[in-house]
PDB file of C-alpha atoms and ligand atoms in Angstrom:
ATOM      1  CA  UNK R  10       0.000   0.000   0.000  1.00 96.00           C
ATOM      2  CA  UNK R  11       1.200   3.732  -0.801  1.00 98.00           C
ATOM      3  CA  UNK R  12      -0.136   6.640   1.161  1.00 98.00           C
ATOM      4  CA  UNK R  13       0.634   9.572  -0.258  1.00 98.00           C
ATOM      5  CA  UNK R  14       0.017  13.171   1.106  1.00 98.00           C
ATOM      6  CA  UNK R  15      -0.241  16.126  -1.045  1.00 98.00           C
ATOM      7  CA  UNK R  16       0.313  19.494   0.555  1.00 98.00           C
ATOM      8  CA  UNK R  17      -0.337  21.366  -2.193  1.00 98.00           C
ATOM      9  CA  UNK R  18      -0.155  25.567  -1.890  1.00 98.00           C
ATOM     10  CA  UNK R  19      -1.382  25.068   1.701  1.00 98.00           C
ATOM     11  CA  UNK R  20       1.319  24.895   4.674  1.00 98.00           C
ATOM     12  CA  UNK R  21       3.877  27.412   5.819  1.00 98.00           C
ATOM     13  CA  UNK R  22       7.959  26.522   5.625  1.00 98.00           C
ATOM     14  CA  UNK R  23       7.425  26.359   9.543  1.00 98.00           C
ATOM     15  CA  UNK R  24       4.400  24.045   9.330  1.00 98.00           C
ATOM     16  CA  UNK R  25       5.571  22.034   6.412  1.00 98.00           C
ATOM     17  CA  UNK R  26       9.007  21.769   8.614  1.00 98.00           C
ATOM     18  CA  UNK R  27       7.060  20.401  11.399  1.00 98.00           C
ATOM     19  CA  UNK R  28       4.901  17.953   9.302  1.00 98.00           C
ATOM     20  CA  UNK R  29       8.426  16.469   8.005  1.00 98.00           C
ATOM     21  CA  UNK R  30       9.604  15.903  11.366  1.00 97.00           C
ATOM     22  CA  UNK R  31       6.604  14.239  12.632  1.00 97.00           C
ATOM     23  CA  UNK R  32       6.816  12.095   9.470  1.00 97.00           C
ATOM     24  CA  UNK R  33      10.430  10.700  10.707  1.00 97.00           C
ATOM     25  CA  UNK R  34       9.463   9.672  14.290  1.00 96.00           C
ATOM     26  CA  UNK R  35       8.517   6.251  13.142  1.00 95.00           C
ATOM     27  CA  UNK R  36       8.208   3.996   9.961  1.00 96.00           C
ATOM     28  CA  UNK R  37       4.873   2.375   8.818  1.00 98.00           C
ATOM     29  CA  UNK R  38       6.517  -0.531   6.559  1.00 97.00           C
ATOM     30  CA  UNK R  39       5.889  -1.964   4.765  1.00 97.00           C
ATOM     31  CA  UNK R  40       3.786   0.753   3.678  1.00 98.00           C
ATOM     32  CA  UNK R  41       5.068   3.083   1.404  1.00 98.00           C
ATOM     33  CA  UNK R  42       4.733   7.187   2.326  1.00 98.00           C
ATOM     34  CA  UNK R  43       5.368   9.827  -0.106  1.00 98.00           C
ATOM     35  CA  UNK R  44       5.132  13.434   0.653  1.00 98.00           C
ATOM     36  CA  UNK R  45       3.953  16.015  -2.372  1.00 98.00           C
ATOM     37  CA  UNK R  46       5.973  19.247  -1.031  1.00 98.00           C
ATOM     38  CA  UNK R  47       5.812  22.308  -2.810  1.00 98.00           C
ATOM     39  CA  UNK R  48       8.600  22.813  -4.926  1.00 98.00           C
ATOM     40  CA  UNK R  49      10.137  25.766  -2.830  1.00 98.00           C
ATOM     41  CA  UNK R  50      10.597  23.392  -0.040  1.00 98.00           C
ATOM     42  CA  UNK R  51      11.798  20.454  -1.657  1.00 98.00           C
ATOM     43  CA  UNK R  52      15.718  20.778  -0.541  1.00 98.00           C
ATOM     44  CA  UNK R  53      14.595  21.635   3.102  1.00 98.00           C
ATOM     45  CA  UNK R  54      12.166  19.253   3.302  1.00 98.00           C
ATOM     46  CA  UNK R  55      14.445  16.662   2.115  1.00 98.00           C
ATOM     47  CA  UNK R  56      17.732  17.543   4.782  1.00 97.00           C
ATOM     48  CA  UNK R  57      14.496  17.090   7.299  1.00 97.00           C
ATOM     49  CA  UNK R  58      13.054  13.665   6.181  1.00 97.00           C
ATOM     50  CA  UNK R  59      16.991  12.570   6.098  1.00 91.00           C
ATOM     51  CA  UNK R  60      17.509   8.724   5.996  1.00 88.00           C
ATOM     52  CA  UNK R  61      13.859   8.483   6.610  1.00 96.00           C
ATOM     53  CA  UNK R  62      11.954   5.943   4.266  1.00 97.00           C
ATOM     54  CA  UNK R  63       9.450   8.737   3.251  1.00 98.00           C
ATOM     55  CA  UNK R  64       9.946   9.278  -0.482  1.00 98.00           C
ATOM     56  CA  UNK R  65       9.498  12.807  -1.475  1.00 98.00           C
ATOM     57  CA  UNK R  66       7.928  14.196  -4.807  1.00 98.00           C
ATOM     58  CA  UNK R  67       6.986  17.163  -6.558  1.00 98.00           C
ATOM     59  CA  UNK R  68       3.305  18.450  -7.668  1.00 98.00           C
ATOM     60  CA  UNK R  69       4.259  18.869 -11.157  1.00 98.00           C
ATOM     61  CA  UNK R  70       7.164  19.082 -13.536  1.00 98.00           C
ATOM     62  CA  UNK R  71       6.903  20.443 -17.457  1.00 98.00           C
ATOM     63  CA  UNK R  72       7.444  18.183 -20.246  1.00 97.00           C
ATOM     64  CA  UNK R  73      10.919  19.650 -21.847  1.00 97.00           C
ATOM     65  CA  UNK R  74      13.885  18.841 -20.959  1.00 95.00           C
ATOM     66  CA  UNK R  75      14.739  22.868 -20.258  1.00 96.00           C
ATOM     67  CA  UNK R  76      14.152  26.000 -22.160  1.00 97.00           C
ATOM     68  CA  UNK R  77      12.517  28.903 -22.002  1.00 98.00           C
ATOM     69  CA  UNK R  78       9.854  28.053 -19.472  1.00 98.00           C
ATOM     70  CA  UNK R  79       9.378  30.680 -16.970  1.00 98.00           C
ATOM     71  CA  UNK R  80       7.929  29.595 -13.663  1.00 97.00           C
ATOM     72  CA  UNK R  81       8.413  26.001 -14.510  1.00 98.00           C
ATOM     73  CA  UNK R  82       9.960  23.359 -12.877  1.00 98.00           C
ATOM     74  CA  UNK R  83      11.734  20.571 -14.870  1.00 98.00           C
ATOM     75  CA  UNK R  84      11.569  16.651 -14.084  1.00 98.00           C
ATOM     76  CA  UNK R  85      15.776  17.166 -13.539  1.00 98.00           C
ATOM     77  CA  UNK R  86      15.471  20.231 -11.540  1.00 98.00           C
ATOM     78  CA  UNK R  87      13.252  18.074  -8.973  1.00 98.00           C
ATOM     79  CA  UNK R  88      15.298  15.594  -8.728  1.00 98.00           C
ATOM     80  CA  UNK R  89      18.089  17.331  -7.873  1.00 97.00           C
ATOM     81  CA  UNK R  90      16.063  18.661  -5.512  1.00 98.00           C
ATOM     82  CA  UNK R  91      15.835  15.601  -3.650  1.00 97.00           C
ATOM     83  CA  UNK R  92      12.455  14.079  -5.196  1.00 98.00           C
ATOM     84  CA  UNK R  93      11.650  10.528  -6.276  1.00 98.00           C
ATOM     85  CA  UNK R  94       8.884  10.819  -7.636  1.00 98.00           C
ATOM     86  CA  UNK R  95       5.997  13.708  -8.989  1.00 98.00           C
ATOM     87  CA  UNK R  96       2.126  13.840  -8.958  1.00 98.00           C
ATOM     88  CA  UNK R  97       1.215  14.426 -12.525  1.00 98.00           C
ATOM     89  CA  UNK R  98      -2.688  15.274 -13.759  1.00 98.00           C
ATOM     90  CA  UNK R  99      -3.697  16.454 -10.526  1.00 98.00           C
ATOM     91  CA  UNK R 100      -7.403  17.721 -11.321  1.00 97.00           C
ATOM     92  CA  UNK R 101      -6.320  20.753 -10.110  1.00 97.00           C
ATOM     93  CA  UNK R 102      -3.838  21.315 -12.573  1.00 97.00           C
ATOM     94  CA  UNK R 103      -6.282  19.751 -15.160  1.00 97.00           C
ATOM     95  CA  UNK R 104      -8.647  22.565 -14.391  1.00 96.00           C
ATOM     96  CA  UNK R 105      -6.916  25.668 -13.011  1.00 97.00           C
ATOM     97  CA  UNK R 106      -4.274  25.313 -15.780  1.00 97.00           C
ATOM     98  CA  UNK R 107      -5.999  23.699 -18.763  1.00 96.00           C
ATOM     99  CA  UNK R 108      -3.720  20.660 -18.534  1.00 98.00           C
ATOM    100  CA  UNK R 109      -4.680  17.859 -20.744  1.00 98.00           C
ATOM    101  CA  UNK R 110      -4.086  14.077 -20.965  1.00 97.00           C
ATOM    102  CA  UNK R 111      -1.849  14.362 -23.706  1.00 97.00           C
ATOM    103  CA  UNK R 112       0.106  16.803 -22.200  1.00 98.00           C
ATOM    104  CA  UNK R 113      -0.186  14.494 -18.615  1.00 97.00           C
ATOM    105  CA  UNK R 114       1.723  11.790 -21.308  1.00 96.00           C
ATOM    106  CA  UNK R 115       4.659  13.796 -21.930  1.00 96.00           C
ATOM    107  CA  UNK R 116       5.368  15.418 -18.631  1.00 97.00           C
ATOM    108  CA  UNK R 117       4.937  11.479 -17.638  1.00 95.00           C
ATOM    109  CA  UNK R 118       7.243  10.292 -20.175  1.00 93.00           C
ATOM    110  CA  UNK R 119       9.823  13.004 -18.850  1.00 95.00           C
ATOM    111  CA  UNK R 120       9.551  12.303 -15.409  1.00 96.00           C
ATOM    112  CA  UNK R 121      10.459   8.637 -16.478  1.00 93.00           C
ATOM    113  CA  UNK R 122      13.591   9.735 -18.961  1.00 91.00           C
ATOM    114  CA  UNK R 123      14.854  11.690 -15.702  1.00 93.00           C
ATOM    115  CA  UNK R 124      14.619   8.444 -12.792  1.00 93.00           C
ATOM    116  CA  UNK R 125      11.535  10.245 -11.423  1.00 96.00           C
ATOM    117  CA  UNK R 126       8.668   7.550 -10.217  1.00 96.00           C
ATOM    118  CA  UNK R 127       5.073   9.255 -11.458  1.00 97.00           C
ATOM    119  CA  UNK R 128       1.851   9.186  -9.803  1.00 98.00           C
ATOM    120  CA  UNK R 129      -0.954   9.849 -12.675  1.00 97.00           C
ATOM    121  CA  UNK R 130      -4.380  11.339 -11.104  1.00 98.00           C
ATOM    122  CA  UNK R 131      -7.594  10.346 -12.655  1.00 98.00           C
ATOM    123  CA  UNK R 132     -11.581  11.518 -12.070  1.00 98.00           C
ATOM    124  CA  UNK R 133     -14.480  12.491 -13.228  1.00 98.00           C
ATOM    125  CA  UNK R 134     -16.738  15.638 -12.415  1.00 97.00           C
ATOM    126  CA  UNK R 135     -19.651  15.476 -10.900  1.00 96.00           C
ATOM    127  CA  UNK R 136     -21.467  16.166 -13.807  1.00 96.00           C
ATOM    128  CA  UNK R 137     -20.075  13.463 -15.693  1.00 97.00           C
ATOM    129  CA  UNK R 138     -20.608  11.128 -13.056  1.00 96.00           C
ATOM    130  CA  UNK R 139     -24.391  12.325 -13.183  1.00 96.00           C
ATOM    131  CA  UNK R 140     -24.326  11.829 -16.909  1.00 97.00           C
ATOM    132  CA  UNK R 141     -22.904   8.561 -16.299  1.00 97.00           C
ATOM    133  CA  UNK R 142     -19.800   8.608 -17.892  1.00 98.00           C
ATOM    134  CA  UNK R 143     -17.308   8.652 -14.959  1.00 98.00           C
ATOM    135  CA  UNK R 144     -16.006   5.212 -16.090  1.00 97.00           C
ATOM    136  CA  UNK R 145     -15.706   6.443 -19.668  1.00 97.00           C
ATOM    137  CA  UNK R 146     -14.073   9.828 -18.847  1.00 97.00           C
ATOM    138  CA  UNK R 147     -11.567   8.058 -16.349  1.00 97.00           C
ATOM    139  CA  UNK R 148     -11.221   5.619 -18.643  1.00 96.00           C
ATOM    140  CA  UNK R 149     -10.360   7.673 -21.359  1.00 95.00           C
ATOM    141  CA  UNK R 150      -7.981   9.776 -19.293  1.00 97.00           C
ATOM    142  CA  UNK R 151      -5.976   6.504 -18.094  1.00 95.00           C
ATOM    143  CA  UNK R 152      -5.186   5.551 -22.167  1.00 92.00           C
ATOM    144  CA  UNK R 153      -4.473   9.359 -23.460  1.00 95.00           C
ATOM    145  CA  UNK R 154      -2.261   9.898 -19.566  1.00 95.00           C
ATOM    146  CA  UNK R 155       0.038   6.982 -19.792  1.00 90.00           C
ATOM    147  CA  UNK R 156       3.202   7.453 -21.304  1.00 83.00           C
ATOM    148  CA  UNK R 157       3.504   5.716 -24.247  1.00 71.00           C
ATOM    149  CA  UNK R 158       6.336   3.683 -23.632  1.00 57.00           C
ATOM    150  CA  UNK R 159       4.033   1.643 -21.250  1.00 55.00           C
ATOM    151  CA  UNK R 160       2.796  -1.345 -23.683  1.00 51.00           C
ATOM    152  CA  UNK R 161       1.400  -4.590 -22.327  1.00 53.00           C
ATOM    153  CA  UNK R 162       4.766  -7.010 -21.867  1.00 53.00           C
ATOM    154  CA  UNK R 163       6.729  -4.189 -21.263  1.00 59.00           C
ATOM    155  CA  UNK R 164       8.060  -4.536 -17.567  1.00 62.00           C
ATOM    156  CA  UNK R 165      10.419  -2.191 -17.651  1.00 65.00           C
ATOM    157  CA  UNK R 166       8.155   0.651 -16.334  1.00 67.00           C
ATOM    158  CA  UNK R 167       6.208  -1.794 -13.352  1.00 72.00           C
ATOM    159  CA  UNK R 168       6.903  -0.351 -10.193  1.00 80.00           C
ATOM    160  CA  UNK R 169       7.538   2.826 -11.593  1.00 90.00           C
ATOM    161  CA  UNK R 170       3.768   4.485 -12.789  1.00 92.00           C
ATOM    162  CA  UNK R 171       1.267   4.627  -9.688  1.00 95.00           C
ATOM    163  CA  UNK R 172      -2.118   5.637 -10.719  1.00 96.00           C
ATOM    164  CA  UNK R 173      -4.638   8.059  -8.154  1.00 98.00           C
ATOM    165  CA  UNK R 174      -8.164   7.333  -9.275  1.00 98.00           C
ATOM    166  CA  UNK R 175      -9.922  10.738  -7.651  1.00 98.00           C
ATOM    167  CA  UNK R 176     -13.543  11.477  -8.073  1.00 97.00           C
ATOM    168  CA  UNK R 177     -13.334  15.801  -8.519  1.00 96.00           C
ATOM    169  CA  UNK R 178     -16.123  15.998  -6.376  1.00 95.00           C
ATOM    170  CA  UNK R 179     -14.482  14.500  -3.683  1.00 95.00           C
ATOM    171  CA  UNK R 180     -11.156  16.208  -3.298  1.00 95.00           C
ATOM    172  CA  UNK R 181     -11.689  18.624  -0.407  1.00 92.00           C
ATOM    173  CA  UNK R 182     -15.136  18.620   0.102  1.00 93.00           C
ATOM    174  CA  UNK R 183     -15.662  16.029   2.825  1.00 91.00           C
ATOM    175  CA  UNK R 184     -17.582  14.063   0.289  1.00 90.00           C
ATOM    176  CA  UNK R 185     -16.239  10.295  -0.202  1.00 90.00           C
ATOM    177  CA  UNK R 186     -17.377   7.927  -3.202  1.00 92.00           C
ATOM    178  CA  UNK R 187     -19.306   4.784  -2.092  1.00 95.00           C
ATOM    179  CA  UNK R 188     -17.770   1.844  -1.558  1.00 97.00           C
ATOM    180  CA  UNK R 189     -19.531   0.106  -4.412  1.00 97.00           C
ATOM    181  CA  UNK R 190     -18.490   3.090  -6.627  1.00 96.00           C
ATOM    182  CA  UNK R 191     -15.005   2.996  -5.777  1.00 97.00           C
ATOM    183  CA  UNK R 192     -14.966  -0.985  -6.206  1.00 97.00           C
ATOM    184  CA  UNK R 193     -16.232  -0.393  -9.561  1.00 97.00           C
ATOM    185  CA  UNK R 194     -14.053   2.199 -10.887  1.00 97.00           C
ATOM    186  CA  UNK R 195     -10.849   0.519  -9.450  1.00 97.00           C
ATOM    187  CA  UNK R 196     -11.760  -2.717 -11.133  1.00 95.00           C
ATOM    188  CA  UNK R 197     -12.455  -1.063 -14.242  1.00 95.00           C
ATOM    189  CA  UNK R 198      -8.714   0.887 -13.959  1.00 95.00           C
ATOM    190  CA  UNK R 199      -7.191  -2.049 -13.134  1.00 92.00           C
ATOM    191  CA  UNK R 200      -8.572  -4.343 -15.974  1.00 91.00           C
ATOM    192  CA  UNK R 201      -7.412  -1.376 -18.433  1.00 88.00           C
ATOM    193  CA  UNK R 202      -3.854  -1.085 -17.211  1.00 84.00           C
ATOM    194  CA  UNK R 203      -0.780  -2.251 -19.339  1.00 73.00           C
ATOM    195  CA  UNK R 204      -0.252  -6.270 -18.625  1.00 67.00           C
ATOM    196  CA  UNK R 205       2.813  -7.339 -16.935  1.00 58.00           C
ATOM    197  CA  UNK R 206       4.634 -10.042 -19.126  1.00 55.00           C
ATOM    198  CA  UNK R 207       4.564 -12.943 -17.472  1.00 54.00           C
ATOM    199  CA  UNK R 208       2.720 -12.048 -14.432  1.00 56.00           C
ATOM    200  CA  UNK R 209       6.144 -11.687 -12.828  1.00 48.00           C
ATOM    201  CA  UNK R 210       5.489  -7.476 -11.596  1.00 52.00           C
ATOM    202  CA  UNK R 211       2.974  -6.385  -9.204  1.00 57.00           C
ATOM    203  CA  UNK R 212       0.209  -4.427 -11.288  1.00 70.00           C
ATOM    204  CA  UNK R 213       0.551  -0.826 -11.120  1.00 87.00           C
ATOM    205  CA  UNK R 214      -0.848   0.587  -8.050  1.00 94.00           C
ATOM    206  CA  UNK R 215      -4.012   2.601  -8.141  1.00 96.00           C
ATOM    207  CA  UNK R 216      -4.836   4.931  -5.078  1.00 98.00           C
ATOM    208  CA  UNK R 217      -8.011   6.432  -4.258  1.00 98.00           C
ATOM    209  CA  UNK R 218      -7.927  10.033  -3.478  1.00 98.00           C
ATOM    210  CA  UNK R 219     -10.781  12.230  -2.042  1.00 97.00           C
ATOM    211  CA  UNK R 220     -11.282  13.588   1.272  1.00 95.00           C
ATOM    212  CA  UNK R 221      -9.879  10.381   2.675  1.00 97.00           C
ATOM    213  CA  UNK R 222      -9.706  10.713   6.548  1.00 97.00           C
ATOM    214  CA  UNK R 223      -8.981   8.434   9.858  1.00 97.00           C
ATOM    215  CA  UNK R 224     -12.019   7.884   9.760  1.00 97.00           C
ATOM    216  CA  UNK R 225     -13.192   6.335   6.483  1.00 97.00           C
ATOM    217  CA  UNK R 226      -9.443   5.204   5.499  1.00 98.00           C
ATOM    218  CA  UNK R 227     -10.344   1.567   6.746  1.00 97.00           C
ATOM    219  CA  UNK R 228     -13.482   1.035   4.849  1.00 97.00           C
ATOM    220  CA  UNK R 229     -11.647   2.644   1.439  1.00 98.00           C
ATOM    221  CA  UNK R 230      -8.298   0.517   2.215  1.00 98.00           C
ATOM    222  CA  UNK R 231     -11.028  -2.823   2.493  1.00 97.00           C
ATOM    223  CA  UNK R 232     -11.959  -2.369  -1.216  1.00 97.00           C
ATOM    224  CA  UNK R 233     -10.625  -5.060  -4.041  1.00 95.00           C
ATOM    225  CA  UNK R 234      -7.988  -2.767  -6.290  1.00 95.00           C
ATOM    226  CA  UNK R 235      -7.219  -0.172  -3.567  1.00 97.00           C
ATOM    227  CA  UNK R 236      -3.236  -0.049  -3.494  1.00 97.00           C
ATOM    228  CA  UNK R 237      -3.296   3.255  -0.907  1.00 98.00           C
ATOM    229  CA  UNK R 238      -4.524   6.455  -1.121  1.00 98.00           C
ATOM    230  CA  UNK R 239      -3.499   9.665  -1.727  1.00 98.00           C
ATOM    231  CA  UNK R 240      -4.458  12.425   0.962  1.00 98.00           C
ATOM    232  CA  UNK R 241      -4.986  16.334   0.539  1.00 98.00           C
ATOM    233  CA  UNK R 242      -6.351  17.607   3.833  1.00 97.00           C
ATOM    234  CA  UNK R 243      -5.807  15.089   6.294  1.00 98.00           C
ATOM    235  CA  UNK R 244      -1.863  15.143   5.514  1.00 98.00           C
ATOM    236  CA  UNK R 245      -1.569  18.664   7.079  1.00 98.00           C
ATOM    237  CA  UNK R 246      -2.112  16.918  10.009  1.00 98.00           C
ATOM    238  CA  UNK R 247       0.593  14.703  11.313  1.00 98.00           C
ATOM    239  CA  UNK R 248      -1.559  12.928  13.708  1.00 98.00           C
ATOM    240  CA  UNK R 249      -4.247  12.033  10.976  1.00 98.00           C
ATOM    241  CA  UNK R 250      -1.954  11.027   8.243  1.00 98.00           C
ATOM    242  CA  UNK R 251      -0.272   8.613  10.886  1.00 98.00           C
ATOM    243  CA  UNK R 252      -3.698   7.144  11.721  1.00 98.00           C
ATOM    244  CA  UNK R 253      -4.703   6.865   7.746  1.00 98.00           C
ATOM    245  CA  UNK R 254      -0.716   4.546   7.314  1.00 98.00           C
ATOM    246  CA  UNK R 255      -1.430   2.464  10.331  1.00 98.00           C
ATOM    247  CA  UNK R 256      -4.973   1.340   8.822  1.00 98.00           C
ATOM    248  CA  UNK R 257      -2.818   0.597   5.732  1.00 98.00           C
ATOM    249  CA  UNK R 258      -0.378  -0.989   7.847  1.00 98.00           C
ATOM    250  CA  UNK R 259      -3.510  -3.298   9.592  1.00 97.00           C
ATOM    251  CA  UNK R 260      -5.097  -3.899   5.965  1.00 97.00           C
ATOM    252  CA  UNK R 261      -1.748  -5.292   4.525  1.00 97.00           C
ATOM    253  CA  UNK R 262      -1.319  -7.185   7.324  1.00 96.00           C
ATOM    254  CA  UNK R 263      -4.499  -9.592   6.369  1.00 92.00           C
ATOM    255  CA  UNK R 264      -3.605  -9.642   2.732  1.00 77.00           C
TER     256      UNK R 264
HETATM  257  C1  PEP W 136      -5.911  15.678  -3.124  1.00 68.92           C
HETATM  258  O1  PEP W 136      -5.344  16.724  -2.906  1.00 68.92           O
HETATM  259  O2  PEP W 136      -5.531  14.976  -4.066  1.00 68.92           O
HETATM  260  C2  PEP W 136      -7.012  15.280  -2.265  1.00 68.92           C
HETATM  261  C3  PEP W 136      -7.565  14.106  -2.439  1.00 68.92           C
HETATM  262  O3  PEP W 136      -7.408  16.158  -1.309  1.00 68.92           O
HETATM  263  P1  PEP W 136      -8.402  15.857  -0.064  1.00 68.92           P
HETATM  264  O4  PEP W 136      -7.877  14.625   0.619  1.00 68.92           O
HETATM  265  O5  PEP W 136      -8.333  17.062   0.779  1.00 68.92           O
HETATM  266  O6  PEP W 136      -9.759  15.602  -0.641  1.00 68.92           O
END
């Protein structure tokens, strides 16, 4: 299981300094943390987290190598930087800066060229999901996200993509997806995704995201094709975020 925690534009150097600190006092293996920092505090956050086995990662990165990109942050430049991995399609980025999955591909394929690990967000809008055509949007948005250097066979890239299946409605609004929703659209991702030759890689992980808390984390973490989650809110609180990897720690434990 992966829990990730996205910070987004939200905490202070001082609070996101505490939050990394908190994050080092003990290890939830074998769960797997990552921490989406803002890219100003990737090099302090990453003296903080140390030898710690919380991978860091950046929100976004641009799709060329370099150039004449002003503002932008390159796949290199965040790894340098300390990061692992970056959060790529975040709906928030889909909307607020016209991002589409086409472009999601390349910054993906980027990431990849660079030794950055990429975690590809997914969901539909409420008014899709109304229209009925969440699993068609999502769908849709998994094929034209992944980079295409990811063909069925290919196990080069296994272990390396993480998909975050997160319903738009639900990120920061308190309002979770059903169970039986959830179930439905994981199982759908996960019979879509590239094949591993062989069988011999784990399938590519697929988080849920959306207002997951302490207190619904055990229900979500229950559901067939739920490899973690990934955590806006709750992961500006230490003590929450702890609570939401120990409940992956108890539901890998019966798997
Ligand atoms: C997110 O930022 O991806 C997210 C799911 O946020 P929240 O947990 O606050 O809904």
């Amino acid at each position: 299981m992966i829990i990730a925690g996205n910070w987004k534009m939200n905490p202070s150097l001082a609070l996101a300094g505490q939050l990394a600190n908190a994050l080092t006092v003990r290890s939830f293996e074998p769960v797997t943390r990552i921490l989406f920092a803002p890219h100003p505090y990737l090099v302090p956050i990453s003296v903080r987290l140390g030898g710690s086995d919380v991978r860091l990662g950046g929100q976004d990165c641009h799709q060329d190598l370099s150039g004449a990109h002003t503002g932008d942050v390159s796949a290199a430049m965040l790894r340098d930087c300390g990061a692992s991995v970056v959060l790529l399609g975040h709906s928030e980025r889909r909307a607020n800066h016209g991002e589409t999955s086409a472009l999601i591909a390349a910054k993906a394929a980027q990431a990849l060229a660079h030794d950055l690990d990429v975690m590809i967000c997914l969901g539909e809008t409420l008014d899709e999901r109304r229209a009925g055509l969440a699993e068609q949007i999502v769908i849709d948005q998994l094929h034209a996200s992944l980079p295409t250097n990811l063909p069925d066979g290919d196990d080069s890239l296994h272990g390396r993509v993480m998909i975050a299946y997160e319903p738009v409605w639900a990120i920061g609004t308190g309002e979770v997806a059903s169970v039986d929703d959830i179930a439905a659209m994981h199982q759908a991702i996960a019979s879509e995704l590239p094949k591993s030759q062989n069988g011999h890689k784990a399938p590519l992980p697929i988080l849920y995201g959306g207002s997951v808390n302490a207190d619904n984390a055990k229900a979500i973490f229950a559901i067939d094709h739920v490899g973690g989650a990934l955590v806006g809110g709750a992961s500006l609180d230490a003590t929450a975020f702890d609570s939401i990897c120990e409940l992956a720690v108890l539901q890998m434990s019966k798997s």
